[in-house]
CSV table of C-alpha atoms in Angstrom, one decimal:
chain,number,residue,atom,x,y,z
A,22,UNK,CA,0.0,0.0,0.0
A,23,UNK,CA,1.3,3.4,-1.0
A,24,UNK,CA,2.4,5.5,2.1
A,25,UNK,CA,-0.3,8.1,1.4
A,26,UNK,CA,-3.0,5.5,1.3
A,27,UNK,CA,-1.6,3.9,4.4
A,28,UNK,CA,-1.9,7.3,6.2
A,29,UNK,CA,-5.5,7.5,4.9
A,30,UNK,CA,-6.3,4.1,6.3
A,31,UNK,CA,-4.9,5.1,9.7
A,32,UNK,CA,-6.9,8.3,9.7
A,33,UNK,CA,-10.1,6.3,9.2
A,34,UNK,CA,-9.2,3.9,12.0
A,35,UNK,CA,-8.5,6.7,14.4
A,36,UNK,CA,-11.7,8.5,13.5
A,37,UNK,CA,-13.8,5.3,13.8
A,38,UNK,CA,-12.0,4.3,17.0
A,39,UNK,CA,-12.6,7.7,18.7
A,40,UNK,CA,-16.2,7.4,17.6
A,41,UNK,CA,-17.2,5.6,20.8
A,42,UNK,CA,-15.9,8.2,23.2
A,43,UNK,CA,-17.6,10.8,21.1
A,44,UNK,CA,-20.9,9.0,21.3
A,45,UNK,CA,-20.6,8.7,25.1
A,46,UNK,CA,-20.0,12.4,25.3
A,47,UNK,CA,-23.1,13.1,23.1
A,48,UNK,CA,-25.3,10.9,25.2
A,49,UNK,CA,-24.6,13.2,28.2
A,50,UNK,CA,-26.6,16.0,26.6
A,51,UNK,CA,-29.0,14.2,24.2
A,52,UNK,CA,-31.2,11.1,24.6
A,53,UNK,CA,-30.0,8.2,22.4
A,54,UNK,CA,-32.8,8.0,19.8
A,55,UNK,CA,-32.9,11.7,19.2
A,56,UNK,CA,-29.1,11.7,18.9
A,57,UNK,CA,-29.5,9.1,16.2
A,58,UNK,CA,-32.1,11.0,14.3
A,59,UNK,CA,-30.1,14.2,14.3
A,60,UNK,CA,-26.9,12.4,13.2
A,61,UNK,CA,-28.5,10.9,10.1
A,62,UNK,CA,-30.3,14.2,9.3
A,63,UNK,CA,-26.9,15.8,9.1
A,64,UNK,CA,-25.5,12.9,7.0
A,65,UNK,CA,-28.3,13.4,4.5
A,66,UNK,CA,-28.4,17.1,4.2
A,67,UNK,CA,-26.8,18.8,2.4
A,68,UNK,CA,-24.8,15.9,1.0
A,69,UNK,CA,-27.8,14.4,-0.8
A,70,UNK,CA,-27.9,17.6,-3.0
A,71,UNK,CA,-24.4,16.9,-4.3
A,72,UNK,CA,-24.0,13.1,-4.3
A,73,UNK,CA,-25.7,11.1,-7.0
A,74,UNK,CA,-28.2,8.4,-5.9
A,75,UNK,CA,-26.6,5.0,-6.5
A,76,UNK,CA,-28.1,2.7,-9.1
A,77,UNK,CA,-29.8,0.6,-6.4
A,78,UNK,CA,-33.5,-0.3,-6.1
A,79,UNK,CA,-35.3,1.5,-3.3
A,80,UNK,CA,-36.0,-1.8,-1.6
A,81,UNK,CA,-32.3,-2.4,-1.1
A,82,UNK,CA,-31.7,1.2,0.1
A,83,UNK,CA,-34.5,0.6,2.6
A,84,UNK,CA,-33.0,-2.7,3.7
A,85,UNK,CA,-29.6,-1.0,4.1
A,86,UNK,CA,-30.9,2.0,6.0
A,87,UNK,CA,-33.0,-0.2,8.4
A,88,UNK,CA,-30.1,-2.5,9.2
A,89,UNK,CA,-26.7,-1.0,9.1
A,90,UNK,CA,-27.9,2.6,10.0
A,91,UNK,CA,-31.1,2.4,12.1
A,92,UNK,CA,-30.7,-1.0,13.6
A,93,UNK,CA,-27.0,-0.8,14.4
A,94,UNK,CA,-27.0,2.6,15.9
A,95,UNK,CA,-30.3,2.4,17.7
A,96,UNK,CA,-29.1,-0.6,19.6
A,97,UNK,CA,-25.5,0.8,20.1
A,98,UNK,CA,-26.7,4.3,21.3
A,99,UNK,CA,-29.2,2.7,23.7
A,100,UNK,CA,-26.6,0.2,24.9
A,101,UNK,CA,-24.2,3.0,25.8
A,102,UNK,CA,-26.9,5.0,27.5
A,103,UNK,CA,-27.7,2.1,29.8
A,104,UNK,CA,-24.2,1.2,30.9
A,105,UNK,CA,-22.0,-0.1,28.1
A,106,UNK,CA,-18.6,1.4,28.4
A,107,UNK,CA,-17.2,3.1,25.2
A,108,UNK,CA,-14.0,0.9,25.1
A,109,UNK,CA,-15.7,-2.4,25.5
A,110,UNK,CA,-18.4,-1.3,23.0
A,111,UNK,CA,-15.8,-0.9,20.4
A,112,UNK,CA,-14.6,-4.5,21.0
A,113,UNK,CA,-18.0,-6.2,21.3
A,114,UNK,CA,-19.3,-4.4,18.2
A,115,UNK,CA,-16.6,-6.1,16.1
A,116,UNK,CA,-18.4,-9.4,16.6
A,117,UNK,CA,-20.3,-8.2,13.5
A,118,UNK,CA,-17.6,-10.1,11.5
A,119,UNK,CA,-18.7,-13.3,13.1
A,120,UNK,CA,-22.4,-12.6,12.6
A,121,UNK,CA,-21.6,-11.7,9.0
A,122,UNK,CA,-20.0,-15.1,8.5
A,123,UNK,CA,-23.0,-16.9,10.0
A,124,UNK,CA,-25.5,-14.9,8.0
A,125,UNK,CA,-23.5,-15.4,4.8
A,126,UNK,CA,-23.7,-19.2,5.3
A,127,UNK,CA,-27.4,-18.9,6.2
A,128,UNK,CA,-28.6,-16.5,3.4
A,129,UNK,CA,-26.0,-16.6,0.7
A,130,UNK,CA,-25.1,-20.2,0.8
A,131,UNK,CA,-21.4,-19.6,1.5
A,132,UNK,CA,-19.3,-22.4,2.8
A,133,UNK,CA,-17.9,-22.5,6.4
A,134,UNK,CA,-14.3,-23.6,6.3
A,135,UNK,CA,-12.1,-25.0,9.1
A,136,UNK,CA,-10.3,-21.7,9.9
A,137,UNK,CA,-13.7,-20.0,10.1
A,138,UNK,CA,-14.8,-22.4,12.9
A,139,UNK,CA,-11.5,-21.8,14.7
A,140,UNK,CA,-11.9,-18.1,14.5
A,141,UNK,CA,-15.6,-18.3,15.6
A,142,UNK,CA,-14.6,-20.4,18.7
A,143,UNK,CA,-11.7,-18.1,19.6
A,144,UNK,CA,-13.8,-14.9,19.3
A,145,UNK,CA,-16.8,-16.5,21.1
A,146,UNK,CA,-14.5,-17.4,24.0
A,147,UNK,CA,-13.4,-13.7,24.1
A,148,UNK,CA,-17.0,-12.5,24.1
A,149,UNK,CA,-17.7,-15.0,26.9
A,150,UNK,CA,-14.9,-13.6,29.0
A,151,UNK,CA,-16.2,-10.0,28.5
A,152,UNK,CA,-19.7,-11.2,29.2
A,153,UNK,CA,-18.6,-12.6,32.6
A,154,UNK,CA,-17.8,-9.0,33.6
A,155,UNK,CA,-21.5,-8.1,33.6
A,156,UNK,CA,-22.4,-6.0,36.7
A,157,UNK,CA,-18.7,-5.3,37.3
A,158,UNK,CA,-17.8,-3.0,34.5
A,159,UNK,CA,-21.0,-3.0,32.4
A,160,UNK,CA,-24.7,-3.8,32.6
A,161,UNK,CA,-26.3,-6.9,31.1
A,162,UNK,CA,-28.6,-4.8,29.0
A,163,UNK,CA,-25.7,-2.8,27.6
A,164,UNK,CA,-23.8,-5.9,26.7
A,165,UNK,CA,-26.8,-7.6,25.0
A,166,UNK,CA,-27.8,-4.5,23.2
A,167,UNK,CA,-24.3,-4.1,21.8
A,168,UNK,CA,-24.5,-7.7,20.5
A,169,UNK,CA,-27.8,-6.8,18.8
A,170,UNK,CA,-26.1,-3.8,17.2
A,171,UNK,CA,-23.3,-6.1,15.9
A,172,UNK,CA,-25.9,-8.4,14.4
A,173,UNK,CA,-27.7,-5.6,12.7
A,174,UNK,CA,-24.4,-4.4,11.2
A,175,UNK,CA,-23.8,-7.9,10.0
A,176,UNK,CA,-27.2,-8.0,8.3
A,177,UNK,CA,-26.3,-4.7,6.7
A,178,UNK,CA,-23.2,-6.3,5.3
A,179,UNK,CA,-25.3,-9.1,3.7
A,180,UNK,CA,-27.5,-6.4,2.1
A,181,UNK,CA,-24.4,-4.7,0.8
A,182,UNK,CA,-23.2,-7.9,-0.7
A,183,UNK,CA,-26.5,-8.4,-2.4
A,184,UNK,CA,-26.4,-4.9,-3.8
A,185,UNK,CA,-22.9,-5.5,-5.3
A,186,UNK,CA,-20.4,-3.0,-6.4
A,187,UNK,CA,-21.7,0.5,-5.9
A,188,UNK,CA,-20.4,3.9,-4.8
A,189,UNK,CA,-20.1,3.5,-1.1
A,190,UNK,CA,-20.5,7.1,-0.2
A,191,UNK,CA,-23.6,7.4,-2.3
A,192,UNK,CA,-25.0,4.3,-0.7
A,193,UNK,CA,-24.3,5.7,2.8
A,194,UNK,CA,-25.8,9.1,2.1
A,195,UNK,CA,-29.0,7.9,0.3
A,196,UNK,CA,-29.4,5.0,2.7
A,197,UNK,CA,-29.3,7.5,5.6
A,198,UNK,CA,-32.6,9.0,4.3
A,199,UNK,CA,-34.3,6.0,5.9
A,200,UNK,CA,-33.3,6.2,9.7
A,201,UNK,CA,-34.4,9.8,10.7
A,202,UNK,CA,-38.2,9.2,10.8
A,203,UNK,CA,-38.0,5.8,12.6
A,204,UNK,CA,-35.4,7.3,15.1
A,205,UNK,CA,-37.8,10.3,15.8
A,206,UNK,CA,-40.7,7.8,16.3
A,207,UNK,CA,-38.6,5.8,18.7
A,208,UNK,CA,-37.5,8.9,20.5
A,209,UNK,CA,-41.2,10.1,20.9
A,210,UNK,CA,-42.1,6.6,22.2
A,211,UNK,CA,-39.2,5.8,24.4
A,212,UNK,CA,-38.0,9.3,25.5
A,213,UNK,CA,-41.1,11.4,25.2
A,214,UNK,CA,-41.9,14.7,23.6
A,215,UNK,CA,-41.0,16.7,26.8
A,216,UNK,CA,-37.4,15.3,26.9
A,217,UNK,CA,-37.1,15.7,23.1
A,218,UNK,CA,-38.1,19.4,23.4
A,219,UNK,CA,-35.8,20.1,26.4
A,220,UNK,CA,-32.8,18.4,24.6
A,221,UNK,CA,-33.3,20.5,21.5
A,222,UNK,CA,-34.0,23.8,23.3
A,223,UNK,CA,-31.0,23.4,25.6
A,224,UNK,CA,-28.6,21.8,23.1
A,225,UNK,CA,-25.0,22.6,24.0
A,226,UNK,CA,-22.0,23.3,21.8
A,227,UNK,CA,-20.5,20.0,22.9
A,228,UNK,CA,-23.5,18.2,21.5
A,229,UNK,CA,-23.4,20.1,18.3
A,230,UNK,CA,-19.7,19.2,17.9
A,231,UNK,CA,-20.5,15.6,18.6
A,232,UNK,CA,-23.2,15.6,15.9
A,233,UNK,CA,-20.7,17.1,13.4
A,234,UNK,CA,-18.1,14.5,14.3
A,235,UNK,CA,-20.6,11.6,13.9
A,236,UNK,CA,-22.1,12.9,10.7
A,237,UNK,CA,-19.2,14.5,8.8
A,238,UNK,CA,-16.2,12.7,10.4
A,239,UNK,CA,-17.2,9.2,11.2
A,240,UNK,CA,-19.8,8.8,8.5
A,241,UNK,CA,-19.0,11.0,5.4
A,242,UNK,CA,-15.2,11.3,5.8
A,243,UNK,CA,-14.7,7.8,7.1
A,244,UNK,CA,-16.7,6.0,4.4
A,245,UNK,CA,-15.3,8.2,1.7
A,246,UNK,CA,-11.8,7.3,2.5
A,247,UNK,CA,-12.6,3.7,3.2
A,248,UNK,CA,-14.4,3.5,-0.2
A,249,UNK,CA,-11.4,5.0,-1.9
A,250,UNK,CA,-9.1,2.3,-0.3
A,251,UNK,CA,-11.5,-0.5,-1.3
A,252,UNK,CA,-11.5,0.8,-4.9
A,253,UNK,CA,-7.7,0.8,-5.1
A,254,UNK,CA,-6.8,-2.4,-3.2
A,255,UNK,CA,-8.2,-5.9,-2.6
A,256,UNK,CA,-10.6,-6.1,0.3
A,257,UNK,CA,-8.3,-8.7,1.9
A,258,UNK,CA,-5.6,-6.0,2.1
A,259,UNK,CA,-7.9,-3.3,3.5
A,260,UNK,CA,-10.2,-5.2,5.9
A,261,UNK,CA,-7.5,-6.1,8.5
A,262,UNK,CA,-7.1,-2.4,9.3
A,263,UNK,CA,-10.5,-2.5,11.0
A,264,UNK,CA,-9.0,-4.7,13.7
A,265,UNK,CA,-7.2,-1.5,14.9
A,266,UNK,CA,-10.6,0.2,15.7
A,267,UNK,CA,-11.0,-1.6,19.1
A,268,UNK,CA,-7.4,-0.7,19.9
A,269,UNK,CA,-8.1,3.0,19.4
A,270,UNK,CA,-11.5,2.6,21.1
A,271,UNK,CA,-10.0,1.1,24.2
A,272,UNK,CA,-7.1,3.5,24.3
A,273,UNK,CA,-9.2,6.7,23.8
A,274,UNK,CA,-11.7,5.5,26.3
A,275,UNK,CA,-9.0,5.0,28.9
A,276,UNK,CA,-7.3,8.4,28.2
A,277,UNK,CA,-10.3,10.6,27.6
A,278,UNK,CA,-13.1,8.9,29.5
A,279,UNK,CA,-11.2,7.4,32.4
A,280,UNK,CA,-12.3,3.9,31.6
A,281,UNK,CA,-10.2,1.1,32.9
A,282,UNK,CA,-9.9,-2.4,31.4
A,283,UNK,CA,-9.1,-5.2,33.8
A,284,UNK,CA,-7.1,-8.4,32.9
A,285,UNK,CA,-10.2,-10.4,32.1
A,286,UNK,CA,-11.7,-7.8,29.8
A,287,UNK,CA,-8.3,-7.3,28.1
A,288,UNK,CA,-7.9,-11.0,27.5
A,289,UNK,CA,-11.4,-11.2,26.1
A,290,UNK,CA,-10.8,-8.3,23.8
A,291,UNK,CA,-7.6,-9.8,22.5
A,292,UNK,CA,-9.4,-13.1,21.9
A,293,UNK,CA,-12.2,-11.4,20.0
A,294,UNK,CA,-9.7,-9.6,17.7
A,295,UNK,CA,-7.6,-12.8,17.3
A,296,UNK,CA,-10.7,-14.7,16.3
A,297,UNK,CA,-11.6,-12.0,13.7
A,298,UNK,CA,-8.0,-12.0,12.4
A,299,UNK,CA,-8.2,-15.7,11.9
A,300,UNK,CA,-11.4,-15.3,9.9
A,301,UNK,CA,-10.0,-12.4,7.9
A,302,UNK,CA,-6.5,-13.9,7.1
A,303,UNK,CA,-7.1,-17.6,7.6
A,304,UNK,CA,-7.8,-18.2,3.9
A,305,UNK,CA,-4.6,-16.5,2.9
A,306,UNK,CA,-2.5,-18.3,5.5
A,307,UNK,CA,-4.0,-21.6,4.5
A,308,UNK,CA,-3.3,-20.9,0.8
A,309,UNK,CA,0.3,-20.1,1.6
A,310,UNK,CA,0.7,-23.3,3.6
A,311,UNK,CA,-0.8,-25.4,0.8
A,312,UNK,CA,1.5,-23.7,-1.7
A,313,UNK,CA,4.6,-24.5,0.4
A,314,UNK,CA,3.5,-28.0,0.9
A,315,UNK,CA,3.0,-28.5,-2.8
A,316,UNK,CA,6.5,-27.1,-3.5
A,317,UNK,CA,8.0,-29.4,-0.9
């Protein structure tokens, strides 16, 4: 990878890794469902005026918006509002890679290989270790809701595969037209009109900066750069960079939010990332091993 593109990849990872501390900050001044609605409103407007709608049927845009945008962030924001630490959220959310593998087998007929099973078992062991810390460093509701967020991200990945090759930024922007109204409906139902009105009337500069970061930084900038990398390099070369997101997430949560990760959580986090690494790189390693065996 060219040095400039390597720097762009690291920028994306830092922006996405810091995302969790930013969300935690935003939830201090805004209820979770309203925060989600405002985030995607900013993603859509004014970008939708300048970015062409991808050549994708509306039913797939709807499916994409309801899963990877509404589903993922509704569960994640609510999880963090009821006791899921930012650092651990960045780790547990990466279980989306495991759910993606499972859903690909279930819905796309993909074959599960030996290294996939190994990776699943290793990552599942890591998630179990993290889950054992319920009521010590996180709530059960927060942990389970983050797992739900990961599963919705994975369903969005399956939708993206069904859509096929398309401009990623256009898909993100036009797919973001779907979540705002459901988010507002959820906010009205779960948080109530009084809290919604108070949050909007008393919105702080910190909350405005959080919304700008989530919409323009983590979403538009992040996906723009990520899409550029995917267009220039094989996915197998780009995807492993995402394993650095939890590293940045845990580090930023410790430095900026004062979160502490004990030995059990750290071991679980390492196992989750190792399991995902096995799934991401296992095919390449197995191919190299077979090639060497054949030459021998």
